């Protein structure tokens, strides 16, 4: 007080503008009530005060009575509130306040973002409960979670399907918190909401993409395995619940893809997916595993015929040709079937067995089906082992070429050899080509094997020709399988080998089966003429067993027909002699050589000589021999 005596009362106020205002009002009215103003403390800091001032007469003198109370705290919290209000107004989240003290928890405030999000104006909804946002969609589980949280006066976080004023739905991610009064009673709820429809859509698309095949939109392997797993679980809990899995593979899809292109191939897959769906009930799952492989889960079957009938139905449906870009495409499918057993605990096991059955179905020919049995599994395992071993066979140099002499029946002398591959398996011993060539074909390993055989046998021929020179040099016959024959760069490779070994191309004979040639007559005609240009000889192997139409034979540049050994065998029984005679006559008329293979007995030899057959091959002369033994044979120069 001592410090203040003598000072200007109005100096106490911080701002000159306040001072001017106060002075003006005082002179006008003589008093001033609850004027809120900033004052300066003695240390210079500012405080808010509520001031009431009055002019009066004190001791006969004009005086000013000032009464203050400090309101700094209230002022600050008011400022904070204003700030928050602004924040709420400006928030891009929808914000809604409800009055928890009222029976139906009515809305007392919504911010502009809420109005924008829902399409409702604040005025239309204040006083109502929020439930109108769900429209008739009141059975959502998350709604129950929200209701019980509100009932328990707790915080909660849910995603709800909401509807805008115009009826369009959106996904509302809602965060609701109670507001407590100082006594701990809930007075309000604050809801903060975000429209997450876009995010939700993207999530759904991601989930869909992860579980579906992009081309056909069918479920993919992941989803299929998941469903298969569910089926396994169900049948483990309830053994009467049985299911079947179908594994379907198109028979000639690669041909379509290669000849008509990937775009048509893709279109065909889509069309097939659609057609397959029409063969199935909605509860059955159909998936595309990749490529031309489809899998089907037939859940809950009574008996096995329930599944085999579906397989037949599918094959029937696929028989109707597909019309794509104006061309008709015929396809068939092979189907392997596995039925649920108590042994299955993992979906991979079912898939594996259906796959083994599929393999069997393919073995039986096109458009076949097969049901899995345990024997198939063992076969499949053995086959897989063989395949694995075969992959290593080439690099480990386990392959051998054996040579079987081809004899001139008129001269009785060896004129050449047929190269026949063998596999010297480290555990299983010498394996015949019948056991591994089909696997090599299927896996594509035949390409490497075939190249190696060609290289090896031509080198051998070169050596023998030098060792045993003759006016008519020795020939070498090398087998080409269908797969090798459809290699576009075959002619190039043959040319390389010829160049490397330096043998006369006319001494090399390539043996192709009838089906190999007829398989794809456009490209095979081309390939044959390429080979012909190299001047190598071409021979039809196993002649008489295929489907070649004799009338078309002359269209191909063939030098030799090799009569299949089945005819030679039955000739001795008095059968097929006419057939052999016809082939020999035909060949002579077309200017081709004839080789009879599988000559095992003297009577066969005699008969073939009588029929005018020029060349022969068979156990009677020699079995296929390793290089050393074949060389010894040449050395001894036998006659028959
Ligand atoms: P193929 O081309 O018809 O070969 C003749 C087969 O008949 C050979 O069987 C040979 O050992 C056998 N054989 C020869 N003379 C007689 C006989 O008097 N009686 C009987 N019962 N059989 C005789 P192999 O060596 O087991 O070859 C089987 C098939 O494997 C061949 O049939 C050929 O299709 C294929 N093959 C062999 N080597 C190769 C090869 O290097 N490449 C390709 N792509 N296939 C090959
Ligand atoms: Ca042959
Ligand atoms: Ca043959």
XYZ file of C-alpha atoms and ligand atoms in Angstrom:
688
model
C 0.000 0.000 0.000
C 2.848 2.319 0.878
C 4.240 1.972 -2.599
C 0.933 2.845 -4.216
C 0.177 5.986 -2.359
C 0.476 8.958 -4.636
C 0.300 7.025 -7.878
C -2.312 7.274 -10.658
C -5.071 4.747 -10.096
C -5.456 4.143 -13.824
C -1.746 3.386 -14.260
C -2.578 0.001 -12.853
C -4.164 -1.083 -16.192
C -1.821 -2.472 -18.761
C -3.187 -1.074 -22.023
C -3.489 2.635 -22.775
C -6.670 1.888 -24.784
C -8.282 0.319 -21.697
C -7.309 3.292 -19.678
C -8.951 5.630 -22.156
C -12.105 3.513 -22.218
C -12.364 3.390 -18.442
C -11.914 7.087 -18.139
C -14.549 7.808 -20.724
C -17.163 5.557 -19.127
C -16.451 6.854 -15.671
C -16.889 10.440 -16.715
C -20.113 9.499 -18.495
C -21.763 7.266 -15.872
C -19.808 7.826 -12.718
C -19.396 4.058 -12.295
C -18.403 0.834 -14.052
C -19.304 -2.721 -13.134
C -17.323 -5.945 -13.793
C -15.114 -4.560 -16.471
C -12.687 -7.252 -17.597
C -9.317 -5.852 -18.206
C -5.636 -6.683 -18.060
C -3.658 -5.170 -15.242
C 0.017 -4.946 -14.533
C 1.476 -6.363 -11.369
C 4.332 -4.762 -9.571
C 6.771 -7.194 -11.105
C 5.500 -6.231 -14.589
C 3.537 -9.467 -15.277
C -0.006 -9.250 -16.558
C -3.157 -10.486 -14.872
C -6.768 -10.416 -15.847
C -9.025 -8.656 -13.427
C -12.690 -7.920 -13.217
C -12.902 -4.310 -12.096
C -15.832 -2.363 -10.601
C -15.147 1.357 -10.336
C -17.170 4.137 -8.829
C -16.645 7.859 -8.497
C -17.609 9.096 -5.105
C -16.903 11.806 -2.625
C -14.602 10.838 0.169
C -13.831 13.219 2.960
C -15.302 15.944 0.811
C -12.993 15.185 -2.054
C -13.745 13.491 -5.355
C -12.380 9.975 -5.168
C -12.333 6.717 -7.234
C -13.211 3.444 -5.519
C -11.841 0.431 -7.363
C -12.747 -3.181 -6.488
C -10.888 -5.977 -8.291
C -11.052 -9.698 -8.463
C -8.535 -11.709 -10.393
C -10.000 -13.743 -13.289
C -6.830 -14.824 -15.112
C -7.631 -18.508 -14.861
C -11.155 -18.128 -16.192
C -9.922 -15.980 -19.056
C -7.382 -18.542 -20.021
C -9.816 -21.390 -20.004
C -12.251 -19.341 -22.041
C -9.557 -18.742 -24.607
C -8.767 -22.418 -24.661
C -12.408 -23.284 -25.139
C -12.693 -20.881 -28.021
C -9.669 -22.457 -29.591
C -11.138 -25.908 -29.187
C -14.407 -24.835 -30.598
C -12.577 -23.577 -33.655
C -10.689 -26.830 -33.900
C -13.897 -28.806 -33.769
C -15.494 -26.605 -36.360
C -12.510 -26.891 -38.644
C -11.877 -30.604 -38.132
C -12.174 -32.778 -41.206
C -13.472 -35.554 -38.972
C -17.157 -35.557 -38.353
C -17.807 -34.647 -34.722
C -21.045 -35.128 -32.874
C -21.945 -34.338 -29.284
C -24.859 -35.942 -27.541
C -26.502 -35.190 -24.245
C -26.132 -38.219 -22.034
C -28.335 -36.747 -19.337
C -31.380 -36.965 -21.617
C -33.214 -40.259 -21.971
C -32.542 -40.831 -25.668
C -29.065 -39.338 -25.818
C -30.005 -36.644 -28.331
C -27.559 -34.801 -30.540
C -26.726 -31.331 -29.312
C -24.041 -30.453 -31.788
C -22.551 -31.619 -35.085
C -19.660 -29.963 -36.875
C -19.599 -28.952 -40.571
C -17.565 -32.033 -41.504
C -20.319 -34.208 -40.071
C -22.844 -32.330 -42.193
C -20.703 -32.801 -45.287
C -20.138 -36.475 -44.591
C -23.753 -37.373 -43.938
C -25.599 -34.813 -46.031
C -27.740 -33.781 -43.042
C -27.828 -30.168 -41.848
C -27.217 -29.659 -38.138
C -30.634 -28.087 -37.695
C -32.470 -31.188 -38.944
C -30.795 -33.607 -36.617
C -30.075 -31.783 -33.385
C -32.435 -33.255 -30.790
C -32.466 -36.710 -32.438
C -30.653 -39.875 -31.501
C -27.873 -40.862 -33.903
C -29.519 -44.107 -34.949
C -30.973 -42.625 -38.123
C -27.461 -42.992 -39.583
C -27.901 -46.756 -39.820
C -31.270 -46.568 -41.522
C -32.817 -50.031 -41.620
C -29.414 -51.716 -41.429
C -29.689 -52.365 -37.726
C -28.418 -55.910 -37.460
C -24.707 -55.032 -37.669
C -22.687 -56.693 -34.953
C -20.604 -53.596 -34.462
C -23.773 -51.725 -33.617
C -24.320 -54.030 -30.685
C -20.783 -53.369 -29.525
C -21.447 -49.635 -29.710
C -24.775 -49.918 -27.867
C -23.383 -51.876 -24.994
C -20.433 -49.496 -24.697
C -22.796 -46.524 -24.491
C -24.950 -48.367 -21.978
C -21.844 -49.089 -19.893
C -20.751 -45.480 -20.434
C -17.464 -46.606 -21.854
C -15.275 -45.543 -24.717
C -15.512 -47.536 -27.919
C -14.122 -47.768 -31.420
C -16.193 -49.399 -34.173
C -16.678 -49.379 -37.912
C -20.300 -49.113 -39.001
C -22.201 -49.186 -42.225
C -23.917 -45.794 -42.289
C -26.223 -44.132 -44.784
C -26.158 -40.581 -46.026
C -29.301 -38.478 -46.318
C -29.583 -39.510 -49.970
C -29.523 -43.170 -48.948
C -26.009 -43.964 -50.223
C -23.995 -46.111 -47.823
C -20.555 -45.342 -46.438
C -18.191 -46.952 -43.970
C -18.006 -44.934 -40.787
C -15.077 -45.445 -38.487
C -16.432 -44.114 -35.233
C -14.725 -43.289 -31.974
C -17.100 -42.579 -29.084
C -15.958 -41.243 -25.683
C -17.977 -40.256 -22.645
C -17.570 -36.813 -21.033
C -17.588 -36.776 -17.223
C -18.629 -34.004 -14.866
C -16.622 -33.281 -11.708
C -18.727 -35.832 -9.849
C -17.791 -38.553 -12.278
C -21.189 -38.697 -13.951
C -21.347 -38.947 -17.715
C -22.970 -35.849 -19.103
C -22.188 -36.164 -22.797
C -20.775 -38.393 -25.461
C -18.364 -37.186 -28.121
C -18.392 -39.074 -31.393
C -15.602 -38.613 -33.883
C -16.172 -40.220 -37.232
C -14.294 -40.747 -40.490
C -15.642 -41.914 -43.821
C -13.314 -44.804 -44.630
C -15.246 -46.103 -47.659
C -12.283 -45.555 -49.988
C -9.883 -47.309 -47.707
C -12.363 -50.103 -47.160
C -12.844 -50.527 -50.880
C -9.121 -50.721 -51.402
C -8.775 -53.222 -48.593
C -11.541 -55.335 -50.065
C -9.889 -55.190 -53.463
C -6.586 -56.211 -51.965
C -8.166 -59.116 -50.146
C -9.973 -60.162 -53.292
C -6.783 -59.952 -55.349
C -4.893 -61.998 -52.808
C -7.453 -64.774 -52.960
C -8.492 -64.774 -56.604
C -7.010 -65.438 -59.968
C -6.734 -62.201 -61.919
C -7.605 -63.743 -65.265
C -10.693 -65.798 -64.491
C -11.682 -64.181 -61.173
C -11.998 -67.684 -59.752
C -10.597 -68.388 -56.287
C -6.861 -69.047 -56.380
C -4.728 -71.686 -54.726
C -4.614 -69.892 -51.372
C -8.373 -69.650 -51.077
C -8.883 -73.159 -52.391
C -6.454 -74.658 -49.896
C -8.186 -72.722 -47.178
C -11.580 -74.211 -48.102
C -10.075 -77.637 -48.477
C -8.680 -77.283 -45.004
C -12.118 -76.400 -43.674
C -13.565 -79.472 -45.373
C -10.872 -81.650 -43.789
C -11.601 -80.208 -40.346
C -15.300 -80.755 -40.762
C -14.905 -84.371 -41.787
C -12.549 -84.985 -38.890
C -15.178 -83.803 -36.456
C -17.952 -85.569 -38.285
C -16.805 -88.718 -40.114
C -20.097 -88.937 -41.995
C -19.184 -85.700 -43.711
C -17.344 -86.631 -46.888
C -15.954 -84.520 -49.680
C -14.209 -84.965 -52.999
C -11.598 -82.993 -54.811
C -11.346 -82.856 -58.587
C -8.108 -81.892 -60.267
C -8.670 -80.875 -63.840
C -6.111 -80.232 -66.546
C -6.815 -79.321 -70.143
C -5.449 -81.837 -72.599
C -4.041 -79.752 -75.371
C -3.959 -76.268 -73.970
C -0.344 -75.731 -74.924
C -1.187 -76.412 -78.552
C -3.875 -73.714 -78.453
C -1.498 -71.295 -76.786
C 1.342 -71.978 -79.174
C -0.697 -71.962 -82.345
C -3.326 -69.287 -81.657
C -1.378 -67.123 -79.234
C -1.602 -66.210 -75.583
C -4.512 -63.844 -76.009
C -6.743 -66.567 -77.396
C -5.295 -68.920 -74.790
C -6.372 -66.517 -72.055
C -9.794 -66.085 -73.593
C -10.199 -69.826 -73.678
C -9.301 -70.112 -70.000
C -11.877 -67.481 -69.107
C -14.531 -69.223 -71.211
C -13.680 -72.555 -69.651
C -13.857 -71.066 -66.163
C -17.342 -69.792 -66.940
C -18.477 -73.077 -68.369
C -17.094 -75.037 -65.459
C -19.063 -72.854 -63.089
C -22.282 -73.747 -64.848
C -21.562 -77.421 -64.141
C -21.341 -76.869 -60.405
C -23.636 -75.985 -57.581
C -22.825 -72.661 -55.912
C -21.628 -74.348 -52.712
C -18.880 -76.166 -54.581
C -15.635 -74.258 -54.867
C -13.829 -74.037 -58.156
C -10.360 -72.521 -58.337
C -7.672 -71.946 -60.907
C -4.334 -73.098 -59.619
C -2.452 -71.594 -62.524
C -1.862 -72.397 -66.171
C -4.579 -74.714 -67.409
C -5.107 -76.377 -64.040
C -8.401 -76.091 -62.213
C -9.441 -77.621 -58.925
C -12.912 -78.266 -57.618
C -14.024 -79.022 -54.107
C -17.276 -80.910 -53.878
C -18.250 -80.554 -50.287
C -20.550 -83.073 -48.640
C -21.102 -86.013 -50.938
C -23.187 -89.074 -50.143
C -21.323 -91.503 -52.340
C -18.398 -91.471 -54.717
C -20.628 -91.421 -57.766
C -21.741 -87.938 -56.721
C -18.274 -86.724 -57.647
C -17.598 -88.930 -60.667
C -20.901 -87.764 -62.099
C -19.776 -84.153 -61.779
C -16.556 -85.087 -63.585
C -18.513 -86.685 -66.413
C -20.801 -83.716 -66.567
C -17.797 -81.395 -66.909
C -16.257 -83.487 -69.661
C -19.584 -83.514 -71.451
C -19.857 -79.745 -71.174
C -16.353 -79.192 -72.503
C -17.118 -81.268 -75.547
C -19.109 -78.383 -77.014
C -16.533 -76.311 -78.925
C -15.678 -72.783 -77.824
C -16.127 -69.975 -80.275
C -13.368 -67.416 -79.831
C -12.772 -64.628 -82.315
C -14.669 -66.565 -84.905
C -12.613 -69.740 -84.625
C -13.966 -72.905 -83.099
C -11.747 -74.422 -80.467
C -12.137 -77.959 -79.243
C -10.764 -78.919 -75.882
C -10.974 -81.825 -73.545
C -9.902 -82.172 -69.959
C -8.431 -84.941 -67.864
C -9.708 -85.193 -64.315
C -8.170 -86.765 -61.231
C -10.419 -87.356 -58.242
C -9.537 -87.824 -54.573
C -12.105 -88.653 -51.897
C -11.827 -87.646 -48.266
C -10.308 -90.214 -45.957
C -9.653 -90.023 -42.217
C -5.937 -89.968 -43.045
C -6.052 -86.512 -44.521
C -4.914 -83.846 -42.095
C -3.573 -81.249 -44.478
C -4.949 -79.901 -47.762
C -1.650 -80.560 -49.555
C -2.218 -84.277 -49.109
C -5.559 -84.155 -50.901
C -4.070 -82.041 -53.675
C -1.161 -84.428 -54.047
C -3.449 -87.449 -54.382
C -5.827 -85.771 -56.801
C -2.741 -84.834 -58.812
C -1.544 -88.444 -58.847
C -5.001 -89.498 -60.053
C -4.836 -86.804 -62.715
C -1.564 -88.241 -63.907
C -3.221 -91.635 -64.277
C -6.156 -90.096 -66.106
C -3.710 -88.501 -68.547
C -1.997 -91.842 -69.056
C -5.311 -93.333 -70.094
C -5.630 -90.806 -72.888
C -7.543 -87.631 -73.453
C -10.785 -86.734 -71.714
C -10.415 -89.453 -69.095
C -10.918 -89.413 -65.379
C -9.299 -91.476 -62.645
C -9.989 -91.912 -58.954
C -7.029 -91.954 -56.603
C -5.901 -95.143 -54.930
C -2.853 -95.609 -52.748
C -0.987 -97.510 -55.455
C -0.978 -94.369 -57.525
C 0.773 -92.570 -54.768
C 3.643 -95.038 -54.768
C 3.846 -94.793 -58.531
C 3.854 -91.041 -58.360
C 6.622 -91.036 -55.782
C 8.680 -93.454 -57.856
C 8.117 -91.326 -60.912
C 9.154 -88.193 -59.123
C 12.286 -89.906 -57.921
C 13.026 -91.034 -61.451
C 12.554 -87.524 -62.709
C 14.889 -86.083 -60.084
C 17.516 -88.712 -60.857
C 17.160 -88.186 -64.575
C 17.863 -84.491 -64.215
C 21.228 -85.350 -62.756
C 21.903 -88.243 -65.112
C 23.166 -86.034 -67.906
C 25.596 -83.980 -65.867
C 26.791 -87.062 -63.992
C 27.374 -88.742 -67.333
C 25.223 -91.740 -66.532
C 23.784 -92.035 -70.032
C 25.238 -94.517 -72.512
C 24.596 -95.120 -76.177
C 24.217 -98.719 -77.298
C 24.434 -99.688 -80.938
C 22.378 -102.319 -82.712
C 23.609 -103.352 -86.138
C 21.430 -102.946 -89.208
C 22.145 -105.645 -91.741
C 21.785 -105.736 -95.505
C 19.662 -108.828 -96.075
C 20.970 -109.217 -99.621
C 24.675 -108.895 -98.778
C 24.389 -110.348 -95.284
C 26.696 -107.626 -93.933
C 26.454 -104.873 -91.302
C 25.664 -101.601 -93.060
C 25.040 -99.390 -90.084
C 23.747 -99.059 -86.521
C 20.799 -97.730 -84.627
C 21.815 -95.665 -81.613
C 19.765 -96.649 -78.568
C 20.183 -94.782 -75.329
C 20.578 -96.491 -71.942
C 20.794 -95.121 -68.460
C 23.437 -96.523 -66.170
C 21.669 -95.749 -62.884
C 23.997 -95.879 -59.869
C 21.515 -97.961 -57.826
C 19.118 -99.478 -60.303
C 21.596 -100.592 -62.934
C 21.000 -100.339 -66.648
C 17.582 -98.784 -67.307
C 15.895 -99.230 -70.669
C 14.718 -96.161 -72.588
C 11.084 -97.289 -72.413
C 11.253 -96.524 -68.710
C 12.743 -93.057 -68.850
C 12.136 -91.615 -72.320
C 8.443 -90.890 -71.538
C 9.481 -89.027 -68.362
C 12.168 -87.215 -70.288
C 9.564 -86.235 -72.876
C 7.208 -84.919 -70.283
C 9.803 -82.898 -68.434
C 11.504 -81.574 -71.538
C 14.744 -83.308 -70.562
C 14.479 -85.210 -73.829
C 15.861 -82.185 -75.638
C 19.178 -82.367 -73.830
C 19.253 -86.142 -73.891
C 18.496 -86.224 -77.614
C 21.241 -83.733 -78.376
C 23.714 -85.682 -76.377
C 22.795 -88.973 -78.117
C 23.082 -87.339 -81.529
C 26.460 -85.844 -80.707
C 27.792 -89.022 -79.155
C 26.624 -91.388 -81.892
C 27.838 -89.162 -84.729
C 31.248 -88.966 -83.103
C 31.273 -92.743 -82.798
C 30.246 -93.123 -86.431
C 33.039 -90.818 -87.530
C 35.552 -92.954 -85.658
C 34.203 -96.246 -87.057
C 34.095 -94.909 -90.586
C 37.797 -94.124 -90.301
C 38.573 -97.469 -88.716
C 36.487 -99.497 -91.169
C 36.535 -97.664 -94.490
C 34.241 -98.962 -97.208
C 32.750 -97.935 -100.551
C 29.377 -97.694 -98.876
C 30.250 -96.148 -95.510
C 28.497 -97.161 -92.305
C 25.308 -95.319 -91.382
C 23.942 -94.248 -88.008
C 20.217 -94.180 -87.211
C 19.214 -91.868 -84.374
C 15.762 -91.730 -82.813
C 13.883 -88.474 -82.494
C 10.862 -88.295 -80.215
C 7.806 -86.180 -80.933
C 8.956 -83.465 -78.577
C 12.376 -83.250 -80.192
C 10.795 -83.199 -83.574
C 8.740 -80.139 -82.689
C 11.855 -78.198 -81.647
C 12.131 -75.279 -84.060
C 15.928 -75.251 -83.924
C 16.337 -78.985 -84.510
C 17.710 -78.580 -88.035
C 20.184 -76.003 -86.796
C 21.439 -78.324 -84.126
C 21.723 -81.275 -86.493
C 23.725 -79.076 -88.872
C 26.062 -78.135 -86.034
C 26.694 -81.754 -85.107
C 27.321 -82.663 -88.746
C 29.815 -79.861 -89.018
C 31.546 -80.673 -85.768
C 31.954 -84.377 -86.504
C 32.541 -83.921 -90.222
C 30.467 -86.977 -91.227
C 28.699 -87.154 -94.557
C 25.088 -86.057 -93.870
C 23.799 -88.927 -96.006
C 25.186 -91.356 -93.422
C 22.928 -89.976 -90.692
C 19.382 -91.322 -90.539
C 16.848 -89.684 -88.278
C 14.036 -91.974 -87.127
C 10.688 -90.380 -86.434
C 7.445 -92.175 -85.622
C 4.401 -91.716 -87.803
C 2.570 -89.835 -85.111
C 5.557 -87.532 -84.829
C 5.204 -86.549 -88.439
C 1.433 -86.431 -88.634
C 1.158 -84.608 -85.330
C 1.415 -81.190 -86.835
C 1.724 -81.546 -90.568
C 2.282 -77.884 -91.398
C 5.341 -77.332 -89.251
C 6.585 -80.895 -89.630
C 6.560 -80.579 -93.417
C 8.689 -77.476 -92.996
C 11.054 -79.119 -90.563
C 11.382 -82.196 -92.729
C 12.304 -80.094 -95.727
C 14.907 -78.249 -93.635
C 16.398 -81.563 -92.657
C 16.224 -82.698 -96.239
C 18.179 -79.647 -97.280
C 20.914 -80.796 -94.911
C 20.855 -84.027 -96.916
C 20.349 -86.240 -93.901
C 18.165 -89.316 -94.387
C 14.721 -89.543 -92.853
C 13.129 -92.747 -91.654
C 9.650 -93.527 -90.369
C 9.996 -95.709 -87.299
C 7.471 -98.329 -86.105
C 5.721 -98.070 -89.439
C 2.248 -99.598 -89.558
C 1.326 -98.855 -85.963
C 0.350 -95.245 -86.396
C -2.377 -93.517 -88.275
C -0.481 -92.189 -91.239
C -2.567 -92.242 -94.317
C -0.596 -94.023 -96.955
C -1.820 -91.606 -99.561
C -0.032 -88.739 -97.805
C 3.213 -90.539 -97.299
C 4.655 -89.346 -100.583
C 4.170 -85.723 -99.551
C 6.988 -86.060 -97.085
C 10.639 -86.421 -98.054
C 11.047 -89.847 -96.439
C 13.891 -92.182 -97.402
C 13.171 -95.251 -95.289
C 10.248 -97.146 -93.777
C 10.975 -99.251 -90.744
C 8.414 -102.030 -90.349
C 7.350 -102.348 -86.749
C 8.524 -105.503 -85.011
C 4.965 -106.469 -84.113
C 4.368 -107.340 -87.778
C 7.566 -109.336 -88.024
C 6.615 -111.301 -84.887
C 3.128 -112.214 -86.099
C 4.457 -113.009 -89.571
C 5.876 -116.289 -88.289
C 2.429 -117.159 -86.987
C 1.188 -116.862 -90.528
C -0.484 -113.562 -89.865
C 0.385 -110.136 -91.220
C 2.488 -111.546 -94.055
C 0.242 -109.700 -96.490
C 0.696 -106.523 -94.519
C 4.484 -106.774 -94.587
C 4.363 -107.541 -98.290
C 2.190 -104.479 -98.913
C 4.528 -102.198 -96.967
C 7.527 -103.481 -98.903
C 5.768 -102.976 -102.240
C 4.570 -99.540 -101.214
C 8.031 -98.474 -100.163
C 9.564 -99.711 -103.380
C 6.960 -97.857 -105.427
C 7.697 -94.665 -103.509
C 11.421 -95.180 -103.925
C 12.013 -95.784 -100.239
C 14.181 -98.311 -98.424
C 12.639 -100.827 -96.050
C 14.068 -102.028 -92.770
C 12.420 -104.871 -90.882
C 13.024 -104.589 -87.172
C 12.785 -107.250 -84.485
C 14.076 -110.171 -86.528
C 14.621 -112.878 -83.949
C 14.588 -116.108 -85.917
C 15.958 -117.642 -89.059
C 12.499 -118.367 -90.545
C 11.684 -114.654 -90.236
C 14.902 -113.795 -92.035
C 14.199 -116.289 -94.799
C 10.666 -115.016 -95.266
C 11.761 -111.380 -95.381
C 14.408 -112.164 -97.954
C 11.738 -113.844 -100.077
C 9.546 -110.739 -99.783
C 12.437 -108.639 -101.081
C 13.054 -106.750 -97.868
C 16.426 -105.039 -98.169
C 17.466 -104.408 -94.595
C 16.923 -105.986 -91.215
C 17.651 -105.485 -87.544
C 17.054 -107.772 -84.600
C 18.334 -110.086 -81.900
C 19.065 -112.685 -84.579
C 21.959 -110.532 -85.693
C 22.797 -108.802 -82.442
C 21.251 -107.148 -79.469
C 22.050 -103.483 -78.881
C 25.745 -103.497 -77.880
C 27.939 -101.076 -76.056
C 30.484 -99.245 -78.198
C 33.277 -101.690 -77.410
C 31.209 -104.761 -78.285
C 29.892 -103.112 -81.450
C 33.450 -102.369 -82.486
C 34.431 -105.987 -81.879
C 31.520 -107.032 -84.060
C 32.736 -104.791 -86.884
C 36.213 -106.178 -86.352
C 34.963 -109.766 -86.802
C 32.984 -108.735 -89.930
C 30.279 -111.409 -89.676
C 28.039 -112.589 -92.526
C 24.506 -113.884 -92.397
P 12.725 -98.304 -81.283
O 13.225 -97.073 -81.947
O 11.630 -99.031 -81.950
O 13.996 -99.195 -81.027
C 14.034 -100.559 -81.234
C 13.814 -101.287 -79.973
O 13.593 -102.664 -80.264
C 15.036 -101.230 -79.048
O 14.559 -101.205 -77.707
C 15.713 -102.569 -79.356
O 16.491 -103.037 -78.262
C 14.525 -103.476 -79.578
N 14.849 -104.607 -80.364
C 15.824 -104.708 -81.314
N 15.834 -105.933 -81.850
C 14.842 -106.631 -81.244
C 14.367 -107.973 -81.389
O 14.836 -108.782 -82.166
N 13.325 -108.333 -80.610
C 12.771 -107.487 -79.727
N 11.724 -107.910 -78.985
N 13.198 -106.209 -79.580
C 14.232 -105.787 -80.336
P 15.143 -100.195 -76.706
O 16.582 -99.993 -76.942
O 14.654 -100.608 -75.380
O 14.429 -98.837 -77.104
C 13.065 -98.687 -76.926
C 12.609 -97.416 -77.536
O 13.137 -96.307 -76.859
C 13.048 -97.235 -78.965
O 12.226 -97.929 -79.796
C 12.914 -95.757 -79.113
O 11.570 -95.418 -79.383
C 13.254 -95.253 -77.756
N 14.608 -94.756 -77.766
C 15.751 -95.440 -77.589
N 16.813 -94.613 -77.660
C 16.327 -93.376 -77.907
C 16.922 -92.092 -78.106
O 18.125 -91.903 -78.096
N 16.088 -91.035 -78.333
C 14.750 -91.214 -78.382
N 13.998 -90.156 -78.625
N 14.158 -92.376 -78.206
C 14.935 -93.467 -77.974
Ca 14.092 -96.545 -83.723
Ca 11.124 -99.132 -84.023
